[in-house]
Short mmCIF file of C-alpha atoms in Angstrom, two decimals:
data_model
loop_
_atom_site.label_atom_id
_atom_site.label_comp_id
_atom_site.label_asym_id
_atom_site.label_seq_id
_atom_site.Cartn_x
_atom_site.Cartn_y
_atom_site.Cartn_z
CA MET A 146 -134.54 -47.73 -39.01
CA SER A 147 -138.02 -49.00 -38.51
CA THR A 148 -140.95 -46.90 -37.45
CA THR A 149 -141.10 -48.35 -34.07
CA GLU A 150 -137.00 -47.62 -33.83
CA THR A 151 -137.59 -44.21 -34.55
CA ALA A 152 -140.47 -43.95 -32.01
CA ILE A 153 -138.29 -45.55 -29.34
CA ASP A 154 -135.66 -43.24 -30.16
CA ASP A 155 -138.03 -40.24 -29.90
CA ALA A 156 -139.56 -41.46 -26.60
CA LEU A 157 -136.14 -41.83 -25.21
CA ALA A 158 -135.12 -38.30 -26.04
CA ARG A 159 -138.04 -37.21 -24.05
CA VAL A 160 -137.25 -38.96 -20.73
CA GLU A 161 -136.48 -36.33 -17.93
CA ASP A 162 -134.14 -36.01 -15.28
CA PRO A 163 -136.00 -37.02 -12.06
CA GLU A 164 -135.30 -33.70 -10.22
CA LEU A 165 -134.57 -30.97 -12.89
CA PRO A 166 -137.04 -30.10 -15.58
CA ILE A 167 -134.60 -31.17 -18.34
CA THR A 168 -134.44 -34.30 -20.58
CA LEU A 169 -131.61 -36.75 -20.28
CA ALA A 170 -130.60 -36.09 -23.66
CA ASP A 171 -130.39 -32.37 -23.23
CA LEU A 172 -128.59 -32.73 -19.92
CA GLY A 173 -125.85 -34.73 -21.66
CA VAL A 174 -126.54 -37.90 -19.84
CA LEU A 175 -128.09 -39.74 -22.64
CA ARG A 176 -125.14 -40.72 -24.93
CA SER A 177 -126.53 -43.15 -27.45
CA VAL A 178 -129.27 -45.37 -28.60
CA GLU A 179 -128.63 -48.35 -30.59
CA HIS A 180 -130.92 -50.93 -32.14
CA VAL A 181 -129.32 -54.36 -31.96
CA ASP A 182 -130.99 -57.71 -33.01
CA GLY A 183 -134.58 -56.37 -31.85
CA ALA A 184 -133.42 -54.93 -28.62
CA VAL A 185 -132.43 -51.49 -27.58
CA ARG A 186 -129.13 -50.55 -25.89
CA VAL A 187 -129.15 -47.28 -23.97
CA ARG A 188 -125.96 -45.84 -22.65
CA LEU A 189 -126.01 -43.10 -20.07
CA VAL A 190 -123.25 -41.24 -18.17
CA PRO A 191 -124.14 -40.02 -14.69
CA THR A 192 -123.42 -36.34 -13.72
CA ARG A 193 -121.41 -37.60 -10.62
CA LEU A 194 -120.75 -41.12 -9.92
CA GLY A 195 -123.07 -41.00 -6.62
CA CYS A 196 -126.01 -39.41 -8.48
CA PRO A 197 -128.93 -40.76 -6.55
CA GLY A 198 -131.44 -40.48 -9.79
CA ARG A 199 -129.75 -43.18 -11.57
CA ASP A 200 -132.36 -45.71 -10.60
CA ALA A 201 -135.15 -43.28 -11.59
CA MET A 202 -133.36 -42.52 -14.90
CA VAL A 203 -132.92 -46.27 -15.76
CA ARG A 204 -136.83 -46.55 -14.90
CA GLY A 205 -137.80 -43.72 -17.17
CA VAL A 206 -135.68 -45.09 -19.94
CA HIS A 207 -137.61 -48.74 -19.57
CA GLU A 208 -140.93 -47.10 -19.37
CA ALA A 209 -140.13 -44.95 -22.24
CA VAL A 210 -139.42 -47.99 -24.33
CA ALA A 211 -142.18 -50.01 -23.10
CA ASP A 212 -144.92 -47.26 -23.96
CA VAL A 213 -143.78 -47.87 -27.39
CA ASP A 214 -143.17 -51.46 -27.64
CA PRO A 215 -143.78 -53.47 -24.27
CA THR A 216 -142.05 -56.56 -25.87
CA ARG A 217 -138.81 -54.86 -26.65
CA ASP A 218 -135.73 -55.84 -24.49
CA VAL A 219 -133.76 -52.94 -23.02
CA GLU A 220 -130.14 -52.67 -22.05
CA VAL A 221 -129.10 -49.75 -20.00
CA ILE A 222 -125.19 -49.18 -19.62
CA TRP A 223 -123.93 -46.63 -17.50
CA ASP A 224 -120.70 -45.83 -19.32
CA VAL A 225 -117.40 -44.68 -17.39
CA ASP A 226 -116.98 -41.35 -19.00
CA SER A 227 -116.80 -37.80 -17.72
CA TRP A 228 -119.58 -35.43 -17.53
CA ASP A 229 -119.48 -31.76 -17.09
CA ALA A 230 -121.89 -28.80 -17.68
CA SER A 231 -120.38 -27.96 -21.12
CA GLN A 232 -122.35 -31.09 -22.26
CA VAL A 233 -125.69 -29.54 -21.57
CA SER A 234 -127.51 -28.51 -24.93
CA GLY A 235 -128.40 -24.86 -25.46
CA GLN A 236 -132.03 -26.08 -25.19
CA GLY A 237 -131.51 -27.66 -21.91
CA ARG A 238 -129.71 -24.46 -20.53
CA GLY A 239 -132.80 -22.65 -21.43
CA ALA A 240 -135.01 -25.23 -19.27
CA LEU A 241 -132.51 -25.06 -16.35
CA ALA A 242 -132.46 -21.22 -16.38
CA GLN A 243 -136.22 -21.35 -15.83
CA VAL A 244 -135.53 -22.84 -12.18
CA GLY A 245 -132.58 -20.76 -11.24
CA VAL A 246 -129.97 -23.48 -12.41
CA THR A 247 -127.23 -22.17 -14.62
CA ALA A 248 -124.90 -24.29 -16.73
CA ALA A 249 -123.37 -21.85 -18.92
CA GLY A 250 -119.52 -21.38 -19.18
CA ASP A 251 -119.69 -17.95 -17.96
CA VAL A 252 -122.27 -18.06 -15.15
CA THR A 253 -125.17 -15.48 -15.55
CA CYS A 254 -127.78 -14.99 -13.16
CA PRO A 255 -130.97 -16.41 -14.58
CA TYR A 256 -132.96 -13.79 -12.90
CA CYS A 257 -131.30 -10.37 -13.77
CA ASN A 258 -128.72 -11.47 -16.24
CA SER A 259 -125.74 -10.03 -14.17
CA THR A 260 -122.31 -11.90 -14.56
CA GLU A 261 -121.58 -10.90 -11.14
CA VAL A 262 -122.08 -14.34 -9.72
CA ARG A 263 -119.99 -15.96 -7.15
CA PRO A 264 -119.59 -19.15 -5.36
CA ALA A 265 -121.35 -19.39 -2.14
CA GLY A 266 -120.23 -22.80 -1.07
CA ALA A 267 -118.64 -26.09 -2.37
CA PHE A 268 -121.73 -28.11 -1.89
CA GLY A 269 -125.34 -27.68 -2.70
CA GLY A 270 -128.72 -29.45 -2.33
CA SER A 271 -127.68 -31.84 -5.17
CA LEU A 272 -124.34 -33.70 -5.86
CA CYS A 273 -124.06 -32.12 -9.40
CA THR A 274 -124.90 -28.52 -8.17
CA ARG A 275 -123.09 -25.88 -6.03
CA PRO A 276 -124.64 -22.51 -4.89
CA TYR A 277 -123.65 -19.19 -6.18
CA THR A 278 -125.11 -15.83 -5.32
CA CYS A 279 -125.77 -13.05 -7.56
CA ARG A 280 -123.96 -9.86 -6.36
CA SER A 281 -126.53 -7.66 -8.57
CA CYS A 282 -129.94 -9.11 -7.48
CA GLY A 283 -128.80 -11.14 -4.42
CA ALA A 284 -130.58 -14.35 -5.70
CA THR A 285 -129.04 -17.73 -4.99
CA VAL A 286 -128.16 -19.66 -8.19
CA ASP A 287 -127.56 -23.47 -8.48
CA ALA A 288 -124.76 -24.06 -11.07
CA LEU A 289 -124.10 -27.23 -12.25
CA ARG A 290 -120.63 -28.44 -11.51
CA GLY A 291 -118.16 -27.77 -14.00
CA ALA A 292 -119.91 -24.77 -15.07
CA LEU A 293 -117.13 -22.59 -14.18
CA ALA A 294 -114.16 -24.70 -15.00
CA SER A 295 -111.63 -21.88 -14.51
CA ARG A 296 -113.26 -21.45 -10.91
CA GLY A 297 -113.00 -25.06 -9.95
CA SER A 298 -115.72 -27.58 -9.75
CA MET B 241 -103.61 -52.12 -8.51
CA SER B 242 -103.93 -55.53 -6.58
CA ASP B 243 -107.42 -56.41 -6.01
CA ASP B 244 -106.96 -56.76 -2.20
CA LEU B 245 -105.91 -53.32 -1.88
CA LEU B 246 -108.74 -51.93 -3.88
CA LEU B 247 -111.23 -54.34 -2.11
CA GLY B 248 -109.70 -53.10 1.37
CA TRP B 249 -110.47 -49.47 -0.23
CA ALA B 250 -114.01 -50.30 -1.07
CA ASP B 251 -114.59 -51.54 2.61
CA ASP B 252 -113.08 -48.23 3.80
CA LEU B 253 -115.29 -46.37 1.45
CA MET B 254 -118.54 -47.97 2.55
CA VAL B 255 -117.87 -47.95 6.12
CA HIS B 256 -116.51 -44.30 6.29
CA GLY B 257 -119.43 -43.20 4.02
CA HIS B 258 -122.08 -44.81 6.05
CA GLY B 259 -120.65 -43.38 9.22
CA LEU B 260 -120.35 -39.75 7.83
CA ALA B 261 -124.09 -39.93 7.44
CA ARG B 262 -124.85 -39.33 10.78
CA TRP B 263 -123.51 -35.86 10.76
CA ILE B 264 -126.29 -34.90 8.07
CA VAL B 265 -128.72 -34.47 11.18
CA ASP B 266 -126.10 -34.12 13.76
CA TYR B 267 -124.63 -31.26 11.82
CA VAL B 268 -122.13 -28.81 13.33
CA ASP B 269 -123.43 -26.07 10.95
CA LEU B 270 -126.22 -26.28 8.36
CA GLU B 271 -124.01 -26.17 5.40
CA GLU B 272 -121.87 -29.02 6.94
CA SER B 273 -124.93 -30.95 6.70
CA LEU B 274 -125.05 -30.68 2.72
CA ALA B 275 -121.50 -31.46 2.60
CA VAL B 276 -121.33 -34.46 4.45
CA GLY B 277 -124.47 -35.84 2.95
CA SER B 278 -122.70 -35.19 -0.38
CA ILE B 279 -119.67 -36.81 0.65
CA SER B 280 -121.24 -39.58 2.16
CA GLN B 281 -123.28 -40.48 -0.76
CA GLU B 282 -120.33 -40.25 -3.10
CA GLU B 283 -118.20 -42.41 -0.96
CA LEU B 284 -120.91 -45.20 -1.09
CA ALA B 285 -120.99 -44.57 -4.89
CA HIS B 286 -117.17 -44.78 -5.17
CA ALA B 287 -117.32 -48.14 -3.08
CA ARG B 288 -119.59 -49.53 -5.62
CA THR B 289 -117.58 -48.14 -8.47
CA VAL B 290 -114.45 -49.88 -7.17
CA LEU B 291 -116.21 -53.19 -6.47
CA GLU B 292 -117.70 -53.02 -9.97
CA ALA B 293 -114.19 -52.37 -11.51
CA CYS B 294 -112.83 -55.40 -9.72
CA GLY B 295 -115.14 -57.55 -11.41
CA LEU B 296 -118.15 -58.01 -8.85
CA GLY B 297 -121.47 -57.97 -10.57
CA PRO B 298 -124.77 -56.75 -8.91
CA ALA B 299 -125.55 -59.91 -7.05
CA GLU B 300 -121.93 -60.10 -5.77
CA ARG B 301 -121.90 -56.58 -4.58
CA GLU B 302 -125.24 -56.90 -2.83
CA ASP B 303 -123.69 -59.91 -0.86
CA TRP B 304 -120.24 -57.90 -0.47
CA VAL B 305 -122.22 -55.29 1.57
CA PHE B 306 -125.38 -57.19 3.16
CA THR B 307 -124.40 -60.58 3.72
CA ARG B 308 -120.67 -60.92 4.03
CA GLU B 309 -119.62 -62.23 7.52
CA PRO B 310 -118.17 -59.49 9.75
CA ALA B 311 -114.77 -61.48 9.93
CA ASP B 312 -114.46 -60.87 6.19
CA TRP B 313 -114.68 -57.38 6.25
CA SER B 314 -111.40 -55.45 6.54
CA PRO B 315 -111.76 -51.62 6.90
CA ALA B 316 -108.95 -49.41 7.92
CA THR B 317 -109.15 -48.27 11.74
CA LEU B 318 -109.68 -44.48 10.56
CA ALA B 319 -112.78 -45.65 8.47
CA LEU B 320 -114.56 -46.26 11.71
CA SER B 321 -113.68 -43.12 13.24
CA THR B 322 -116.63 -40.80 13.02
CA LEU B 323 -117.83 -40.59 16.77
CA ASP B 324 -117.10 -36.77 17.40
CA TRP B 325 -116.49 -33.97 15.22
CA PRO B 326 -112.67 -33.40 15.52
CA SER B 327 -111.79 -37.18 15.26
CA THR B 328 -114.21 -37.05 12.24
CA VAL B 329 -112.15 -34.36 10.61
CA GLY B 330 -108.78 -35.80 11.38
CA ALA B 331 -109.79 -39.26 10.22
CA ALA B 332 -111.70 -38.09 7.15
CA TYR B 333 -108.63 -35.87 5.99
CA LEU B 334 -106.05 -38.61 6.27
CA ILE B 335 -108.70 -41.08 4.44
CA SER B 336 -109.35 -38.81 1.67
CA LEU B 337 -105.69 -38.25 1.30
CA ALA B 338 -104.86 -41.88 1.03
CA GLY B 339 -107.85 -42.03 -1.70
CA ALA B 340 -106.03 -39.28 -3.70
CA VAL B 341 -102.77 -41.25 -3.74
CA LEU B 342 -104.28 -44.42 -4.76
CA LEU B 343 -106.25 -42.78 -7.53
CA GLU B 344 -103.04 -41.39 -8.88
CA ALA B 345 -101.52 -44.66 -8.91
CA LEU B 346 -104.62 -46.22 -10.58
CA ALA B 347 -104.65 -43.66 -13.40
CA ALA B 348 -101.05 -44.17 -13.99
CA GLY B 349 -102.20 -47.37 -15.61
CA GLY B 350 -100.90 -50.95 -15.19
CA ASP B 351 -102.24 -54.28 -16.05
CA ASP B 352 -106.22 -53.07 -15.67
CA ALA B 353 -107.60 -50.85 -18.17
CA THR B 354 -110.88 -50.69 -16.44
CA LEU B 355 -109.36 -49.33 -13.39
CA ALA B 356 -107.26 -46.98 -15.24
CA GLU B 357 -110.39 -45.57 -16.95
CA VAL B 358 -112.47 -45.14 -13.77
CA ALA B 359 -109.77 -43.30 -11.87
CA PRO B 360 -109.89 -40.27 -13.92
CA ILE B 361 -113.69 -40.04 -13.11
CA MET B 362 -113.35 -40.77 -9.43
CA GLN B 363 -110.38 -38.15 -8.80
CA PRO B 364 -112.04 -34.87 -9.10
CA GLU B 365 -114.92 -36.29 -6.92
CA GLN B 366 -112.33 -37.29 -4.32
CA GLN B 367 -110.42 -34.07 -4.63
CA LEU B 368 -113.50 -32.15 -3.63
CA HIS B 369 -113.80 -34.54 -0.47
CA LEU B 370 -110.04 -33.76 0.30
CA ARG B 371 -110.17 -29.99 0.06
CA HIS B 372 -113.16 -29.97 2.17
CA TRP B 373 -111.52 -31.71 4.75
CA GLU B 374 -108.26 -29.84 4.44
CA ARG B 375 -110.55 -26.73 4.82
CA TRP B 376 -111.76 -28.18 8.35
CA VAL B 377 -108.25 -29.09 9.43
CA SER B 378 -107.45 -25.42 8.72
CA ILE B 379 -110.33 -24.10 10.70
CA LEU B 380 -110.29 -26.32 13.51
CA SER B 381 -106.46 -25.98 14.05
CA ARG B 382 -106.48 -22.09 13.60
CA ASP B 383 -109.51 -21.41 15.96
CA PRO B 384 -108.02 -20.95 19.41
CA GLU B 385 -111.28 -22.67 21.09
CA THR B 386 -110.62 -25.61 19.20
CA SER B 387 -106.90 -26.19 18.37
CA THR B 388 -105.83 -27.90 21.31
CA GLU B 389 -108.52 -30.55 21.21
CA PHE B 390 -108.07 -30.83 17.49
CA ALA B 391 -104.37 -31.29 17.61
CA ALA B 392 -104.91 -34.26 20.12
CA ALA B 393 -107.62 -35.66 17.87
CA LEU B 394 -105.31 -35.49 14.86
CA GLU B 395 -102.21 -37.13 16.74
CA ALA B 396 -104.71 -40.03 17.77
CA ALA B 397 -105.79 -40.27 14.10
CA LEU B 398 -102.16 -40.34 12.83
CA ALA B 399 -101.47 -43.31 15.42
CA ASP B 400 -104.52 -45.09 13.88
CA SER B 401 -103.53 -44.69 10.06
CA ALA B 402 -100.80 -47.26 9.97
CA ASP B 403 -103.16 -49.71 8.28
CA LEU B 404 -104.45 -47.52 5.42
CA PHE B 405 -102.53 -49.30 3.08
CA GLY B 406 -102.11 -52.33 5.08
CA GLU B 407 -102.72 -55.89 3.79
CA PRO B 408 -106.42 -56.88 4.47
CA ALA B 409 -106.95 -59.57 7.03
CA PRO B 410 -108.70 -62.11 5.00
CA ALA B 411 -107.21 -63.79 1.69
CA TRP B 412 -108.99 -62.51 -0.89
CA GLN B 413 -108.44 -63.87 -4.22
CA GLY B 414 -107.19 -62.47 -7.35
CA GLY B 415 -105.11 -59.73 -8.09
CA THR B 416 -103.80 -57.25 -10.66
CA ALA B 417 -100.42 -56.03 -10.42
CA LEU B 418 -99.82 -52.40 -9.20
CA PRO B 419 -97.97 -50.24 -11.73
CA ALA B 420 -94.12 -50.40 -11.09
CA GLY B 421 -93.24 -48.06 -8.24
CA HIS B 422 -96.70 -48.26 -6.60
CA ASP B 423 -96.33 -51.01 -3.81
CA ARG B 424 -98.06 -50.47 -0.41
CA ALA B 425 -94.90 -49.23 1.15
CA THR B 426 -94.38 -46.58 -1.78
CA LEU B 427 -98.00 -45.59 -1.57
CA HIS B 428 -97.90 -45.14 2.29
CA GLN B 429 -94.73 -43.24 2.06
CA ARG B 430 -96.40 -40.93 -0.62
CA TRP B 431 -99.12 -40.32 1.67
CA ALA B 432 -97.30 -39.65 4.73
CA GLU B 433 -95.02 -37.16 2.82
CA ARG B 434 -97.92 -35.15 1.73
CA ALA B 435 -99.77 -35.30 5.19
CA GLN B 436 -96.85 -34.05 6.97
CA ALA B 437 -96.42 -31.28 4.27
CA THR B 438 -100.00 -30.00 4.58
CA LEU B 439 -99.97 -30.33 8.28
CA SER B 440 -96.79 -28.59 8.70
CA ALA B 441 -98.00 -25.65 6.67
CA LEU B 442 -100.66 -25.26 9.23
CA ASP B 443 -98.31 -25.58 12.07
CA LEU B 444 -99.65 -28.82 12.96
CA ASP B 445 -97.32 -31.91 13.89
CA GLY B 446 -97.68 -34.64 11.24
CA SER B 447 -94.42 -36.36 12.02
CA SER B 448 -96.11 -39.15 13.83
CA ALA B 449 -97.38 -40.59 10.76
CA PRO B 450 -96.47 -44.09 10.86
CA PRO B 451 -93.38 -44.67 8.60
CA VAL B 452 -94.66 -48.03 7.05
CA PRO B 453 -98.03 -49.65 6.58
CA LYS B 454 -99.08 -52.44 8.89
CA ALA B 455 -101.57 -55.06 8.36
CA ARG B 456 -105.32 -54.84 8.89
CA GLN B 457 -107.26 -56.66 11.26
CA PRO B 458 -110.46 -58.84 10.52
CA GLY B 459 -113.65 -56.99 11.08
CA THR B 460 -114.46 -58.85 14.17
CA ALA B 461 -111.55 -56.97 15.81
CA HIS B 462 -113.72 -53.72 15.58
CA PRO B 463 -116.89 -53.56 17.83
CA ARG B 464 -117.77 -50.41 16.06
CA LEU B 465 -117.88 -52.15 12.59
CA LEU B 466 -120.35 -54.78 14.16
CA GLU B 467 -122.64 -51.82 15.33
CA MET B 468 -122.57 -50.11 11.85
CA LEU B 469 -123.15 -53.42 9.98
CA SER B 470 -126.07 -53.89 12.16
CA THR B 471 -127.36 -50.61 11.11
CA MET B 472 -126.61 -50.63 7.51
CA ARG B 473 -128.47 -54.05 7.34
CA SER B 474 -131.38 -53.21 9.58
CA VAL B 475 -134.02 -52.61 6.86
CA ARG B 476 -133.23 -56.13 5.23
CA THR B 477 -133.04 -57.58 8.55
CA ALA B 478 -136.47 -56.21 9.47
CA SER B 479 -138.05 -56.88 6.17
CA PRO B 480 -136.29 -59.84 4.53
CA ASP B 481 -139.00 -60.75 1.70
CA SER B 482 -138.96 -57.36 0.11
CA ILE B 483 -137.42 -56.80 -3.21
CA TYR B 484 -133.79 -55.14 -3.09
CA GLY B 485 -131.56 -54.13 -5.57
CA GLY B 486 -130.93 -51.16 -7.95
CA TYR B 487 -132.87 -50.83 -11.29
CA GLU B 488 -130.35 -52.59 -13.70
#
C-alpha cells in the first residue's frame, strides 16, 4: 500500500458521525476501504435505513479523501447489511458513554454505573436510539438500538 | 415479488410516510411526536430502499417522487388516511401489517436475490412500526372515552383496505415472480387473518376485512393525493433552479 493510500485509510478512520462524538469506524458504520485502480471504494452500513445522517457521512468521506488527495476518485457504497450495537468498538463505547449513550450488551448507566436501567419508550430523539432511565440515579440514557437484544430493539 | 406490487408498496410508503409527518407538530402527546417522526422518516427511507431494490437509480427515484404525473401514482386508499388520530391509527396498523406480510414473502426468496437480501434489514424496522400501531389500537379501543369512535374509524379503515394488495392502476413494466404461494390473493388472505386475530383479541370486530384484494385506482382518483404531492413538491416548485439530490 502506498503512503497516500495509508494516509487515506487513516483519514477515513477519523471521519465522525454527524451527531454522535464517535468515528464511523468505531460505530461499525465504516465497513471497508479498498484502493482499486487509483480510486478508493468505501463501504458503509447505516445504523437504520432511514438514518438522516447518511448524506453528511458521505460528505465526510469525500472530504477526508480530498484532504489527502484532491484528485482521488471516491466511490461510496451503502451496503445492505444489518447493523446493531454489538458492532460498536470498545473505544466507541467509551466515547458514547461520555455523552450518555450506551451501546453495551448489558446496559449500564454511564453516569453511576448501575445496571438498573429500564426502557422508557420505544422511540428517542434519533432513529437509532431509544430512551432508558436509570432506576438508581434517575438519569435518562440513550441506548443504541440492539444494545439489549434480549429486551427487544 | 412482482415489481408492480413492490412499486405500489413504494407509493404507499412514500405517501403514508409523508402524511404521518403532520403528527410531529400536531402531536397527541409529546412522545408520539418522536414516534411518528421516526416512523415517517423510516417509511420514506423504506420507499427509497424498495425503489432501489427494484432497480431504480438515483435520477429515476427523483423522477418517481418529484416529477411523475399524479395519474401514474397508485397508492392504496389507506395510505392517504392521516387526517384524524383514530383514522390514522386504524390505517397505520393495517398498512404496517400489510408491510410485515409482504416482507415475509420477500424474505422467503424467489427470483430476486436483492429483494431477499433487503427484506431482513427492513423487517425489524417495520416490526417496530407495527408494534407501535398495535399499542395504539389497544389504547384507543380500551379507553371508554375513545373506544366507540375508534371502533367506527377502524370499521371505515377496514372498508378501505381492499386495495392494499390490489393491482396498481398504471401498467408498470417488469416483474419478478413471487415465490410460490405468495400471490396477491394469498398475501391478502394472510393479512386479513392476522388482522382479525389481533383485533379479536382486543374485542374488536375485524370480520369486515375484505376477503379478496381489489384493484387500485389511479392517483387522480384521490384528491388528497393531489394535495400531498403539491406539498411534497412545494420546495422544488418554488426553487426549480436549486441543486437537489442526495450526496452519492
